[in-house]
XYZ file of C-alpha atoms in Angstrom:
87
model
C 3.816 -37.644 -14.968
C 0.658 -39.468 -14.073
C -1.900 -40.546 -16.671
C -4.467 -38.314 -14.947
C -2.228 -35.279 -15.584
C -2.436 -35.863 -19.331
C -6.226 -35.880 -19.345
C -6.408 -32.734 -17.231
C -3.974 -30.807 -19.444
C -5.911 -31.749 -22.610
C -9.070 -30.082 -21.303
C -9.635 -26.995 -23.468
C -11.121 -25.111 -20.520
C -8.121 -25.917 -18.345
C -5.865 -23.074 -17.200
C -2.866 -25.292 -18.019
C -0.744 -25.534 -21.172
C 1.827 -28.105 -22.262
C 5.486 -27.129 -22.028
C 8.942 -28.661 -22.302
C 11.367 -27.548 -19.608
C 15.104 -26.916 -20.031
C 15.920 -30.562 -19.302
C 13.580 -31.676 -22.097
C 10.863 -33.040 -19.801
C 7.269 -32.668 -20.964
C 4.890 -31.217 -18.435
C 2.315 -28.507 -18.038
C 2.264 -25.060 -16.516
C -0.467 -22.557 -15.826
C -1.357 -20.488 -18.875
C 0.409 -17.161 -18.228
C -2.656 -15.183 -19.342
C -4.678 -17.018 -16.675
C -1.950 -16.360 -14.103
C -2.023 -12.636 -14.924
C -5.807 -12.606 -14.534
C -5.435 -14.288 -11.133
C -2.764 -11.758 -10.170
C -5.078 -8.885 -11.113
C -7.917 -10.386 -9.084
C -5.642 -10.862 -6.077
C -4.465 -7.258 -6.238
C -8.066 -6.088 -6.549
C -8.954 -8.180 -3.513
C -6.051 -6.593 -1.665
C -7.575 -3.128 -1.974
C -10.963 -4.452 -0.832
C -9.505 -6.442 2.068
C -8.972 -3.275 4.087
C -12.735 -2.927 4.386
C -13.239 -6.456 5.752
C -13.934 -7.152 9.411
C -10.710 -9.174 9.531
C -8.553 -6.863 7.417
C -5.261 -8.519 8.367
C -6.486 -11.962 7.342
C -7.913 -10.621 4.078
C -4.668 -8.847 3.290
C -2.644 -11.960 4.045
C -4.840 -14.120 1.781
C -4.733 -11.571 -1.033
C -0.959 -11.299 -0.869
C -0.589 -15.088 -0.811
C -2.828 -15.376 -3.884
C -0.826 -12.669 -5.661
C 2.469 -14.426 -4.913
C 1.067 -17.777 -6.076
C -0.177 -16.245 -9.340
C 3.182 -14.552 -9.911
C 4.981 -17.881 -9.302
C 2.742 -19.570 -11.867
C 3.431 -16.780 -14.364
C 7.194 -16.997 -13.891
C 7.131 -20.811 -14.156
C 5.495 -20.463 -17.583
C 7.975 -17.735 -18.546
C 10.946 -19.953 -17.619
C 9.833 -22.662 -20.050
C 9.177 -20.126 -22.809
C 5.381 -19.893 -22.680
C 4.194 -16.346 -23.337
C 0.694 -15.053 -22.630
C -1.703 -14.857 -25.559
C -4.401 -12.333 -24.875
C -6.317 -12.527 -28.156
C -7.482 -16.056 -28.928
């Protein structure tokens, strides 16, 4: 882990949280609540992409964003970080 990673993860406005993986390594993952928000936005964009001039491109981008957000959510889930919706 680079020194710059530590500073970025300590930022209170960062979408990242500290986690320890199954091998015991310290790292950070995307806050699952943030990932779910991103997933919701991507799915909302998907419904709007059909109205774009380049509907296929918009759909592709929306689906890619949804998959990325879901990957971030599952990465947090695998290290035991659950979303906290009321902070």
